[in-house]
Short mmCIF file of C-alpha atoms and ligand atoms in Angstrom, two decimals:
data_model
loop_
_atom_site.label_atom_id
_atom_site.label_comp_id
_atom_site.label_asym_id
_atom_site.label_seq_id
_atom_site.Cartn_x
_atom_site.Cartn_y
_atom_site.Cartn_z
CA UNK A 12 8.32 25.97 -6.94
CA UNK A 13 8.55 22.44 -8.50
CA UNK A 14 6.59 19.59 -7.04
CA UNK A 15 6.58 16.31 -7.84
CA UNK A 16 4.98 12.48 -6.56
CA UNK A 17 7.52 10.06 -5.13
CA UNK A 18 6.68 6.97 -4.82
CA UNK A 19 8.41 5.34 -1.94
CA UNK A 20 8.20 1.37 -2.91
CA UNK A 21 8.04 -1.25 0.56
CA UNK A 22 11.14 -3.08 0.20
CA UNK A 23 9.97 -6.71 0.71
CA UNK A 24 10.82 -8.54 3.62
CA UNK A 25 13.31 -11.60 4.58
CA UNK A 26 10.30 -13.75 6.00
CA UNK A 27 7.93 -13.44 2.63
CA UNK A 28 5.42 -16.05 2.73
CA UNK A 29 2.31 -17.57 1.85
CA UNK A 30 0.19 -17.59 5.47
CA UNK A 31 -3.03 -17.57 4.02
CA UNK A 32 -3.65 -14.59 6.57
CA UNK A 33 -6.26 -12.58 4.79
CA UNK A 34 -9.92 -13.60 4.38
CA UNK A 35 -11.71 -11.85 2.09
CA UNK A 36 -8.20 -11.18 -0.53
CA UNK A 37 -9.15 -14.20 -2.54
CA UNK A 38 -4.94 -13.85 -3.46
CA UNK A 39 -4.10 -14.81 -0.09
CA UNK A 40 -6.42 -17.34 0.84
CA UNK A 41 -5.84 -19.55 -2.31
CA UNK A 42 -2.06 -19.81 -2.01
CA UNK A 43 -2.19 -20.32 1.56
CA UNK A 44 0.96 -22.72 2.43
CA UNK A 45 2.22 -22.42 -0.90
CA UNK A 46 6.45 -22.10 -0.80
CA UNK A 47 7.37 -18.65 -0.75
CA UNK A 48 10.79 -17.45 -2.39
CA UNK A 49 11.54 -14.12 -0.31
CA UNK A 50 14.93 -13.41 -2.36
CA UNK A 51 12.50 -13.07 -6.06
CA UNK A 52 10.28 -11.29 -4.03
CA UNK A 53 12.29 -8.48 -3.10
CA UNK A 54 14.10 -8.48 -6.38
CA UNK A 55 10.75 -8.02 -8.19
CA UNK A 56 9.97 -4.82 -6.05
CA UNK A 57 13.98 -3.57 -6.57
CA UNK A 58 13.39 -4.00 -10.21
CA UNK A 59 10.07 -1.82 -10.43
CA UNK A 60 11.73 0.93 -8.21
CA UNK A 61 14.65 0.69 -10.45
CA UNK A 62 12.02 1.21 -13.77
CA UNK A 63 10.38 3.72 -12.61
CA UNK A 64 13.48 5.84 -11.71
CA UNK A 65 14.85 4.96 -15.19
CA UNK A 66 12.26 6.50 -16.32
CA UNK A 67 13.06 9.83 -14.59
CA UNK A 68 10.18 9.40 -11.61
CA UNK A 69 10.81 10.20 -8.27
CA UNK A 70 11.51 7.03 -6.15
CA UNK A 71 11.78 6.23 -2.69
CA UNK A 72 11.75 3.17 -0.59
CA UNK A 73 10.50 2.06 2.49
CA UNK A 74 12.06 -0.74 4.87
CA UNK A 75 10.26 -3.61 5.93
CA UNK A 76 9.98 -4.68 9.53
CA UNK A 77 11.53 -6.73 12.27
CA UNK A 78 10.03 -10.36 11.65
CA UNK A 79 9.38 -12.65 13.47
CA UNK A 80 7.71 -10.07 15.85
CA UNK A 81 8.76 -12.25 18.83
CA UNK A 82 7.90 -9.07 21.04
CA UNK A 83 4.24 -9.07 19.87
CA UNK A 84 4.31 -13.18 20.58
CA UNK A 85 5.57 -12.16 23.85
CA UNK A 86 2.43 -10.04 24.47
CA UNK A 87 0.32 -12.93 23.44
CA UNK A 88 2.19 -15.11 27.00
CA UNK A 89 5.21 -17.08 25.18
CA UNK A 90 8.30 -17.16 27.07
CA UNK A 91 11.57 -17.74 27.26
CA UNK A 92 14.21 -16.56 25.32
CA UNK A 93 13.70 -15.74 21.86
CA UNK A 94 14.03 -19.39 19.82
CA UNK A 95 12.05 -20.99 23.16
CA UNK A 96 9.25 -18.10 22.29
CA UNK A 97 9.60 -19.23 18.40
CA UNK A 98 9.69 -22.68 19.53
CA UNK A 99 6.67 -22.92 21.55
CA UNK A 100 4.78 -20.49 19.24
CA UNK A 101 4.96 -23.40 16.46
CA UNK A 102 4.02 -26.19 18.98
CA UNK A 103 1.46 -24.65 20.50
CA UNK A 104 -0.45 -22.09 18.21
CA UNK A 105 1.49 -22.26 14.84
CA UNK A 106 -1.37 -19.62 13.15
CA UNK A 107 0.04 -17.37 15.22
CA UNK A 108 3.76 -17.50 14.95
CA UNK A 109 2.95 -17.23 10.83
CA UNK A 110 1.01 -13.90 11.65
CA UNK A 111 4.07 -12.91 13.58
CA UNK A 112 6.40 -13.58 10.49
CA UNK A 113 4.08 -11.99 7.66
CA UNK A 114 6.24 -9.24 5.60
CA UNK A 115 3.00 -7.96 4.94
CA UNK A 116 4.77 -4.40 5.70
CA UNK A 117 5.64 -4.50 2.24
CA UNK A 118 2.23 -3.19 1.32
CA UNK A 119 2.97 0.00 1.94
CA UNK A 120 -0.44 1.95 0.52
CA UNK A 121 -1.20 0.82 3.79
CA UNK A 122 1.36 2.40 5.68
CA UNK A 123 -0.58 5.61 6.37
CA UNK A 124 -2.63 7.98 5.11
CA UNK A 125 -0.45 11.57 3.26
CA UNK A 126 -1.44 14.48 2.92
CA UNK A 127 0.62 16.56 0.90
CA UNK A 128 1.21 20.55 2.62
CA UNK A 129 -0.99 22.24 0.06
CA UNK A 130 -4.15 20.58 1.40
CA UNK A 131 -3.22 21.02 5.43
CA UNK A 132 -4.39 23.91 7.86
CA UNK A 133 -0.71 24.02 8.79
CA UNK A 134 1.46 23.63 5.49
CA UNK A 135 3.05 20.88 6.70
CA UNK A 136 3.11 17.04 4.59
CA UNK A 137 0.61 14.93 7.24
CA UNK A 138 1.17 11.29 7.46
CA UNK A 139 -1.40 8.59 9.49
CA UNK A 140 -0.20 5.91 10.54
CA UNK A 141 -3.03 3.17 9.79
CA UNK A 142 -4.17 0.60 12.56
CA UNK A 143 -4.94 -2.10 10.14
CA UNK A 144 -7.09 -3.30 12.46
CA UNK A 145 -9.04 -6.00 10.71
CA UNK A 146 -6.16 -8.54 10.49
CA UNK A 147 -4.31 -9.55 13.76
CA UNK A 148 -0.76 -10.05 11.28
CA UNK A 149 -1.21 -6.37 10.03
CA UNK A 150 -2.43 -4.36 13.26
CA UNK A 151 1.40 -5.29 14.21
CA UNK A 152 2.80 -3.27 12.12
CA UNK A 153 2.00 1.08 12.68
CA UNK A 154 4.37 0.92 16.02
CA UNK A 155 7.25 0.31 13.41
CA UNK A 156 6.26 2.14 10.37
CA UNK A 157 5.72 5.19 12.92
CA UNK A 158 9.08 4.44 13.40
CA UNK A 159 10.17 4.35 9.80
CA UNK A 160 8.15 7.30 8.40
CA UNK A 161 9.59 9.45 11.32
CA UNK A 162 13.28 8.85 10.64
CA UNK A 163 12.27 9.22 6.63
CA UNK A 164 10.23 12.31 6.99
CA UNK A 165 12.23 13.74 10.59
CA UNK A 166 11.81 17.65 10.19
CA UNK A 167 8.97 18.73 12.05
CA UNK A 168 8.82 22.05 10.00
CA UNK A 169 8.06 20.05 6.93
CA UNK A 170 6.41 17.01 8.06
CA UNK A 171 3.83 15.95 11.10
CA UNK A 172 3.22 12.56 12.24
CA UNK A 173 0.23 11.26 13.95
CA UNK A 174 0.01 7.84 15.32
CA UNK A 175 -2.49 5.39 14.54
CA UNK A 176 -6.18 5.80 15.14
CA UNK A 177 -7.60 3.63 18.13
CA UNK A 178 -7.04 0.01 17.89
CA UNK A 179 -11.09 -1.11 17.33
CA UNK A 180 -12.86 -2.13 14.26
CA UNK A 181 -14.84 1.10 14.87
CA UNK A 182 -11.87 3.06 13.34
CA UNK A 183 -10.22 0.21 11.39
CA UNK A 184 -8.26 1.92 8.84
CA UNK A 185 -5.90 0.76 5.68
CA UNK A 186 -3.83 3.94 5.02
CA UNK A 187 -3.89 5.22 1.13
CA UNK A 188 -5.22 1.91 0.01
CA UNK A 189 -8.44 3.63 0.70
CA UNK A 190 -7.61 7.37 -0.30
CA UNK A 191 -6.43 9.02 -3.55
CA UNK A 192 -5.95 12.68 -4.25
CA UNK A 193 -6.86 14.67 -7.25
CA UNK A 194 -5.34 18.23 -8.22
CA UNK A 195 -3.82 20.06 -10.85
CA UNK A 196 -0.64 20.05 -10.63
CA UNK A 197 1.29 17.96 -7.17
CA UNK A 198 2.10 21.29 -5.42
CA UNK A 199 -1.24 22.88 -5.50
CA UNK A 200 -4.71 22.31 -3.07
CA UNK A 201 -5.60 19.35 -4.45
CA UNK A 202 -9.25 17.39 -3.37
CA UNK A 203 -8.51 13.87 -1.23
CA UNK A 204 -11.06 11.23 -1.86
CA UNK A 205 -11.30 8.69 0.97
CA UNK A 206 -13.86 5.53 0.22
CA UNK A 207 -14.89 4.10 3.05
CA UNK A 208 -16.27 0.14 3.12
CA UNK A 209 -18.82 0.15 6.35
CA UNK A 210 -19.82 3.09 9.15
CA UNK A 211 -19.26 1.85 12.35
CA UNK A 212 -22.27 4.15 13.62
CA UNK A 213 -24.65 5.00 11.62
CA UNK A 214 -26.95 2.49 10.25
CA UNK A 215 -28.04 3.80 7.16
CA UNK A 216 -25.20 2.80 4.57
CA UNK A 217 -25.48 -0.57 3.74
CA UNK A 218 -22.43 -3.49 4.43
CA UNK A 219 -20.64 -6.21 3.10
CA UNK A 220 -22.44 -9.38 3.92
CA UNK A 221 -19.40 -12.25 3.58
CA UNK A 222 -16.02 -10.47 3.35
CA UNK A 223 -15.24 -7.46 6.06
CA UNK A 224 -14.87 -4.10 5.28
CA UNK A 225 -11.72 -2.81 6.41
CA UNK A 226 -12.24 0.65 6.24
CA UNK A 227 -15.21 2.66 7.88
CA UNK A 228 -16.28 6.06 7.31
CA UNK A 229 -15.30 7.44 11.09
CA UNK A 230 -11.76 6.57 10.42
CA UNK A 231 -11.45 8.41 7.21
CA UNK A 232 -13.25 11.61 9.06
CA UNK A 233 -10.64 11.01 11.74
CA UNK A 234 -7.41 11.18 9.16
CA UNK A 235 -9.22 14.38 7.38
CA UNK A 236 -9.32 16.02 10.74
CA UNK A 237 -6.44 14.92 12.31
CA UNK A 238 -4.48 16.34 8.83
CA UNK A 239 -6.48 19.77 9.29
CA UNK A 240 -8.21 19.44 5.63
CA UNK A 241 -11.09 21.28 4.99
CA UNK A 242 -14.22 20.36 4.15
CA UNK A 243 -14.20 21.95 0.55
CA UNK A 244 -11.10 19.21 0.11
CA UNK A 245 -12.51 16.41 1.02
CA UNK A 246 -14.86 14.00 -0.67
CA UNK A 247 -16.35 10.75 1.00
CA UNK A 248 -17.75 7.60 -1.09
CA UNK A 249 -18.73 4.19 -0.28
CA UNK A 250 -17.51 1.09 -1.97
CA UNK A 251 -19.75 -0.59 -3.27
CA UNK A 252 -20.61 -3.91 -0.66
CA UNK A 253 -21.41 -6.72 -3.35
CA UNK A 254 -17.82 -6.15 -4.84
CA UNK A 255 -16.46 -6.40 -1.00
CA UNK A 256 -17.81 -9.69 -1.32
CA UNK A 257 -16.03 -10.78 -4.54
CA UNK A 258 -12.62 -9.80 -2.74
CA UNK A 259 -12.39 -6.38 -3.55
CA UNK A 260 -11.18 -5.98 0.18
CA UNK A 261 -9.27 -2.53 -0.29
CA UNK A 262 -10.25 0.08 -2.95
CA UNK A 263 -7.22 0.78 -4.76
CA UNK A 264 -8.52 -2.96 -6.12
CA UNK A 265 -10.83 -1.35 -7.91
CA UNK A 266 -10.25 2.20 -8.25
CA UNK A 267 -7.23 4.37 -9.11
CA UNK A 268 -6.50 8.23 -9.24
CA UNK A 269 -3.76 10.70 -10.27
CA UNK A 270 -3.77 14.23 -11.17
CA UNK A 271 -7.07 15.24 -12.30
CA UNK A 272 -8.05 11.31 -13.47
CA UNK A 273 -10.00 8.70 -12.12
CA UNK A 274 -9.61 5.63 -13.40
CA UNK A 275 -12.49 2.84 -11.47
CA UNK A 276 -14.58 0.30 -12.52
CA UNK A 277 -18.74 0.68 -13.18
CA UNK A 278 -19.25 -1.17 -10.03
CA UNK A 279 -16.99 -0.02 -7.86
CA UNK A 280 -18.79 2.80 -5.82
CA UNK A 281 -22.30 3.72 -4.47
CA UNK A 282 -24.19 6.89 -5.58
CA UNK A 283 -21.40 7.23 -7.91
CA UNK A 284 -23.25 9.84 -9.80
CA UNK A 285 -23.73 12.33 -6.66
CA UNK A 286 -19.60 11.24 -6.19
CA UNK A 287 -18.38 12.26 -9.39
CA UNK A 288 -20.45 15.32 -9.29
CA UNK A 289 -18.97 16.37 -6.06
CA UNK A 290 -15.50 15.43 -7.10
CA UNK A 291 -15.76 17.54 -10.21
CA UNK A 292 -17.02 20.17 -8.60
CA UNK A 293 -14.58 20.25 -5.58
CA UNK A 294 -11.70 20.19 -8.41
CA UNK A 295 -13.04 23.01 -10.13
CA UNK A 296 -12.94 24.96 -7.07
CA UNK A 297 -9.05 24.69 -7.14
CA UNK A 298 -8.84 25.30 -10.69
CA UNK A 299 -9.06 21.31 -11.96
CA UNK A 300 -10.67 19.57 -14.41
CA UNK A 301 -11.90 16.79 -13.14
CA UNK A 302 -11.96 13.27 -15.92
CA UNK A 303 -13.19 10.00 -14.95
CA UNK A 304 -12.14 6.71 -17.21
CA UNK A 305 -15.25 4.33 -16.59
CA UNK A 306 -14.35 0.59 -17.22
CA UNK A 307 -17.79 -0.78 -17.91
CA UNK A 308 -18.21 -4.36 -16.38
CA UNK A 309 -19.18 -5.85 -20.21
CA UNK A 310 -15.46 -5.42 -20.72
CA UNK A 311 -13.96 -6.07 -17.53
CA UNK A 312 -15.83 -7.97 -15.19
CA UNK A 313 -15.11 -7.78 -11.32
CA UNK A 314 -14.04 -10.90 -10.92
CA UNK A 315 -11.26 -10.10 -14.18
CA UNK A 316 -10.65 -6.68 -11.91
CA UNK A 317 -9.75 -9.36 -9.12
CA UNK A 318 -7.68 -11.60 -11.14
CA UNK A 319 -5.83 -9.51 -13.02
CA UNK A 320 -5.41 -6.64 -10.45
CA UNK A 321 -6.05 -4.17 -13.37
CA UNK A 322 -6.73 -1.72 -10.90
CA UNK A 323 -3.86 -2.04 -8.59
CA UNK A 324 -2.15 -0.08 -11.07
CA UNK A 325 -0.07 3.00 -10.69
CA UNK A 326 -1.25 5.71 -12.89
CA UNK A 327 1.66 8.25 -13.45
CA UNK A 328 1.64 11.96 -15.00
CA UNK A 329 4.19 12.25 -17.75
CA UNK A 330 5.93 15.72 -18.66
CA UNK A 331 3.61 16.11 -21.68
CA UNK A 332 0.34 16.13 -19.42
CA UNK A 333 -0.45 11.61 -20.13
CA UNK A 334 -0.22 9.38 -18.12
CA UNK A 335 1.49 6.06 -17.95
CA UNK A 336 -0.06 2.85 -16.26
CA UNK A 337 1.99 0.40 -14.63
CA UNK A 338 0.27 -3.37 -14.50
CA UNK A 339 0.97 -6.56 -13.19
CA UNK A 340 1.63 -9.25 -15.77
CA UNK A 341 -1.28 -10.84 -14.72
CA UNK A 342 -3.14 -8.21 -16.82
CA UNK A 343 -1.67 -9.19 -20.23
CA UNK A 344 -2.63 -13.17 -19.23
CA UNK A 345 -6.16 -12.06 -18.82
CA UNK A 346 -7.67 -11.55 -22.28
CA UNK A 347 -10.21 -9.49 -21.56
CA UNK A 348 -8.26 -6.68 -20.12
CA UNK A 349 -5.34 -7.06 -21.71
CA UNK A 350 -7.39 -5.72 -24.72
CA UNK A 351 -9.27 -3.38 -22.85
CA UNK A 352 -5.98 -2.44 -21.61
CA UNK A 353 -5.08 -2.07 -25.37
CA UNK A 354 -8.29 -0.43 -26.84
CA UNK A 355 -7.59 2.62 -23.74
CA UNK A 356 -4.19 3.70 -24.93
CA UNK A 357 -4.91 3.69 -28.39
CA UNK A 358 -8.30 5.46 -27.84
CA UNK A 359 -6.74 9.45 -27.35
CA UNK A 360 -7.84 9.48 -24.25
CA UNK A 361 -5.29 10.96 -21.37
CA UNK A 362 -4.25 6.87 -20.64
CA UNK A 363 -1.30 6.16 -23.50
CA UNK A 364 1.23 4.09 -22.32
CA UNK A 365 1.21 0.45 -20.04
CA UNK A 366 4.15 -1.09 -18.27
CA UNK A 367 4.14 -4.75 -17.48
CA UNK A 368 6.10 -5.73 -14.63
CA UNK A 369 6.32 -9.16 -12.72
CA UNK A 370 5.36 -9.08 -9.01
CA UNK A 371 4.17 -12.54 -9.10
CA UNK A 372 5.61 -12.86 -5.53
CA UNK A 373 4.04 -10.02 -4.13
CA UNK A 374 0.46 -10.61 -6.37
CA UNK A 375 0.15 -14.53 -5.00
CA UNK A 376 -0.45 -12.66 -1.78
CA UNK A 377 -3.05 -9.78 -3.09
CA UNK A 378 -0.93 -7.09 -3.62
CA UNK A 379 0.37 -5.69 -7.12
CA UNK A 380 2.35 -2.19 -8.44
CA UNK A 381 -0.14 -0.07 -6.65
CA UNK A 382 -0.18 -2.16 -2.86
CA UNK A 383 3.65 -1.52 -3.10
CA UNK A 384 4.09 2.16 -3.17
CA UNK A 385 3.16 5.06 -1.07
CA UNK A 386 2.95 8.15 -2.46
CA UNK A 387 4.07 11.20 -0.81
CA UNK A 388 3.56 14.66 -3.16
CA UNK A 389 6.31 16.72 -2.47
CA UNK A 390 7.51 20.20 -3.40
CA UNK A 391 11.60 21.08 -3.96
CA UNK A 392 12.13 22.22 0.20
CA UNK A 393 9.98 19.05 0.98
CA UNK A 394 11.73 16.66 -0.93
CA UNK A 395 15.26 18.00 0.19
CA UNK A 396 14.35 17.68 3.79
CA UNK A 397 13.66 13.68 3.06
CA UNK A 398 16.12 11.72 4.47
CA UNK A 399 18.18 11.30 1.65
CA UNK A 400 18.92 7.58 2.17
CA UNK A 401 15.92 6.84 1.18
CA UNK A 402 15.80 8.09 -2.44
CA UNK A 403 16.57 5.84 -4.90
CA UNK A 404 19.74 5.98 -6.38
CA UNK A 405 21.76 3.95 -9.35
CA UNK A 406 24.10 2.90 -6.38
CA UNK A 407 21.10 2.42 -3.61
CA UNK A 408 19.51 0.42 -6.08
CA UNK A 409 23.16 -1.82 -6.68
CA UNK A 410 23.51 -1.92 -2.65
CA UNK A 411 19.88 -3.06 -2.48
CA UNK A 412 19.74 -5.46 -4.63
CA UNK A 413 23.53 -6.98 -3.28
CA UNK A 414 22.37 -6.80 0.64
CA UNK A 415 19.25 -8.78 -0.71
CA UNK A 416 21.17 -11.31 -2.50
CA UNK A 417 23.72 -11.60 0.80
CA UNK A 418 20.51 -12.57 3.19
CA UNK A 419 17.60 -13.92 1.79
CA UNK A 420 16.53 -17.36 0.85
CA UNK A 421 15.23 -18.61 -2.00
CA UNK A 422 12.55 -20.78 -0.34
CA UNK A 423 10.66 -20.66 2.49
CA UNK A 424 7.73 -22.59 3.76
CA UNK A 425 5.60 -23.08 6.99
CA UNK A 426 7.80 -25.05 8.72
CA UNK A 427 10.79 -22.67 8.00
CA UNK A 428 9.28 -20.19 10.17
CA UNK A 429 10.09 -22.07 13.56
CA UNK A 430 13.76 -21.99 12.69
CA UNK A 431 14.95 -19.63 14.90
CA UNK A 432 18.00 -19.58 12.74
CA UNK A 433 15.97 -17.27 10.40
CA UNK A 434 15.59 -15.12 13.17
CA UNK A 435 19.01 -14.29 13.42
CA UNK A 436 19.73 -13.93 9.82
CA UNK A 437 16.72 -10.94 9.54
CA UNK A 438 17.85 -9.45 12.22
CA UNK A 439 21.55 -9.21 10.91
CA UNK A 440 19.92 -8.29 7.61
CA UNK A 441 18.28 -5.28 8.97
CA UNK A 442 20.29 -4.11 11.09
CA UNK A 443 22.81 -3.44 7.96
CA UNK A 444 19.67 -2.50 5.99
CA UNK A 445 19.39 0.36 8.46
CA UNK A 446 22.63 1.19 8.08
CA UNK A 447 22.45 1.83 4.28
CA UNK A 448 19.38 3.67 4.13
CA UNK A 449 20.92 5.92 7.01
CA UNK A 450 17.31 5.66 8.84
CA UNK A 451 19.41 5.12 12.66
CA UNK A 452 17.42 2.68 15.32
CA UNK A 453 13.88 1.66 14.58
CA UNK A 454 13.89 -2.17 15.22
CA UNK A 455 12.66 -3.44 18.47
CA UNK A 456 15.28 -5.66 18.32
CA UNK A 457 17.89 -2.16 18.11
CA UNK A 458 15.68 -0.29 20.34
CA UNK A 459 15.02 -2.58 23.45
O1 SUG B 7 -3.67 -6.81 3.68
N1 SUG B 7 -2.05 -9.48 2.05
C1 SUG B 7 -2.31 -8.03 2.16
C2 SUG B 7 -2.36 -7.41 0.79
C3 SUG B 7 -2.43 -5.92 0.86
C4 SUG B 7 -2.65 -5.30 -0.45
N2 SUG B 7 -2.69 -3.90 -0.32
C5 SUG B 7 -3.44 -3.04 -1.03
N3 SUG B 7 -4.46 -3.47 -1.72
N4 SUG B 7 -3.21 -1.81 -0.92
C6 SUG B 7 -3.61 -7.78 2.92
O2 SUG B 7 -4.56 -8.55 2.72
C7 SUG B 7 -1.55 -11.67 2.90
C8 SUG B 7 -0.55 -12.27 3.85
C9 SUG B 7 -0.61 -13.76 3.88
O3 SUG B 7 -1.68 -14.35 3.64
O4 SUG B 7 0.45 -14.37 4.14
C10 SUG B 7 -1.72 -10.16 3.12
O5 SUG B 7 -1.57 -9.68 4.21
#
């Protein structure tokens, strides 16, 4: 049976902004209150989905959520109706009301944890919803995309859901930003890597000392578990602190994987040695042949990795066994890696193609091509039991890209936020947005 990867982009959301929300994503904190212009933003993500199906890739997309959350300001005591909740948000605790409109959803390699059917004790695709517990803005968000994955992935013969793991920074977890799988070919046992920033409970492995590590090691155990994997499957590194510290605040910063490649930079990982011996020899066991592409730090510093988002790229398997590697723009304005970037694909190796796009929206905020997508490996019976409103389409992409030029603006700043106009408009927005990607009630705003 045919499998395949489909990449399910995070449509970007009406209230796109600059909040300045994340510290330790050096992105977000330096173009904190910067104007935002949500209608580029989205178009930008449209335009890579579009690409990438062009290109005869499997592409999905995901729907952003219900913002401003005025339910979860509700929970923090504001009252009234909706624009008096808005309203006294902004007089009274405006950090909050911009947590409350972040379309951070759009991220969606932190969505959840997926693990495709040929890894799980019961066949089935599992999916993790991830707390995102280390940013108030984001730990919003899993009651929603539970939501959304369940009317995407609805048949319970194919596909199980678990919710998200407890709400504490004991089990903070970021989804597949922090877990990439490696295997043969998509429909085969592959091995899933999960690198973990901090343990919660054990004191031995070492942590970040300014930025916070989202991601501990007893929430990755938890996922592996909870998705039935066994322990043959499974690998378990640790990201290297210092580079924590220089902003690499998720791995997929620093790190990417595909098929039987690993692409990651010298400084990314502890005991990397003992990791890429286990990896290898976990991917033999299912037939693989493990690689690893090394980027050593005298060509591509961290900080450049941070800049340039070098590693936030996708790395896709072509029909004739290479692979393709989609980069933000930012990579061809950085020197350095933009010949790097040139010396890899004219080196043999199994890297031989990059794509520049422009996600300048979405990168001002810390996340590039690789933040956007969630990838769910499918085989033929899987992928026909998607909802198929959610595949992208020649005339999803045309109704997409219409309904986005119908409701968004072109500018939005702070103050914009406490217009409880804009409100309204999302919520008329989305509730046709729901209607074209067939995915039925999942708003509070539809539910309650
Ligand atoms: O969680 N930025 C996101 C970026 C997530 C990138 N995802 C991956 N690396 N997979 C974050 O830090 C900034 C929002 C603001 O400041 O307005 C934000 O949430």
């Amino acid at each position: 049976m045919k499998s395949f990867e489909v990449n399910f982009d995070g449509l970007v959301g009406p209230t796109h902004n600059y909040g300045g929300l994340s510290y330790g994503n050096v992105a977000s904190q330096s173009n904190s209150q910067q104007s935002s212009n949500p209608k580029e933003a989205a178009l930008q993500g449209l335009a890579k989905m579009k690409a990438l199906m062009d290109m005869g890739f499997q592409q999905g997309v995901l729907a952003p959520q219900e913002r401003p959350d005025v339910a979860a300001l509700r929970r923090l005591g504001f009252a009234g109706n909706d624009a008096q909740v808005i309203q006294q948000a902004a007089k009274e605790a405006m950090p909050l009301l911009v947590a409350s409109c972040s379309a951070s959803s759009m991220w969606v390699a932190n969505a959840a944890t997926v693990s495709p059917s040929a890894d799980t004790a019961d066949g089935r695709v599992h999916f993790t919803a991830a707390n995102l517990n280390c940013k108030y803005h984001r730990s919003i968000e899993h009651p929603t995309t539970s939501r959304v994955l369940g009317a995407m992935f609805a048949d319970q013969q194919h596909f199980a859901h678990h919710a998200a793991l407890p709400a504490v920074a004991q089990f903070g977890d970021e989804g597949a930003a922090n877990h990439t799988r490696f295997c043969r070919s998509y429909g085969e046992a592959g091995v899933e890597f999960f690198v973990f920033g901090r343990s919660a409970f054990d004191t031995r492995y070492p942590a970040p000392q300014k930025y916070p590590a989202r991601q501990t090691l007893e929430a990755s155990r938890a996922v592996a578990r909870l998705h039935g994997l066994r322990d043959e499957g499974v690998v378990y590194a640790q990201q290297n602190p210092f580079v924590i510290d220089q902003g690499v605040f998720h791995n997929d910063v620093i790190a990417v994987g595909n098929g039987e490649v690993l692409f990651y930079h010298e400084d990314a990982f502890l005991e990397t040695e003992r990791m890429l011996a286990e990896l290898s020899s976990k991917l033999a066991n299912v037939g693989g042949k493990f690689q690893s592409v090394c980027v050593p730090r005298s060509a591509v510093t961290v900080d450049d990795a941070v800049r340039s988002y070098l590693f936030n790229s996708q790395l896709l398997s072509r029909p004739d066994g290479s692979m393709l590697l989609i980069v933000p723009e930012e990579c061809r304005s950085n020197a350095r890696v933009w010949q790097y970037l040139q010396g890899l694909t004219s080196s043999g190796g199994v890297i031989r193609e990059v794509k520049v796009f422009d996600l300048k929206q979405s990168m001002q905020n810390g996340g590039g091509p690789a933040c956007l997508r969630l990838r769910v490996a499918l085989n033929e019976t899987e992928l026909a039991a998607v909802n198929p409103g959610v595949i992208m389409t020649a005339s999803l992409y045309d109704s997409l890209t219409q309904w986005v030029e119908r409701h968004y603006r072109d500018r939005l700043t702070e103050s914009d936020l406490a217009d409880p106009q804009l409100l309204l408009e999302c919520r008329s927005a989305l509730d046709e947005l729901t209607q074209i990607l067939k995915l039925g009630a999942v708003y509070p705003f539809q539910i309650n």
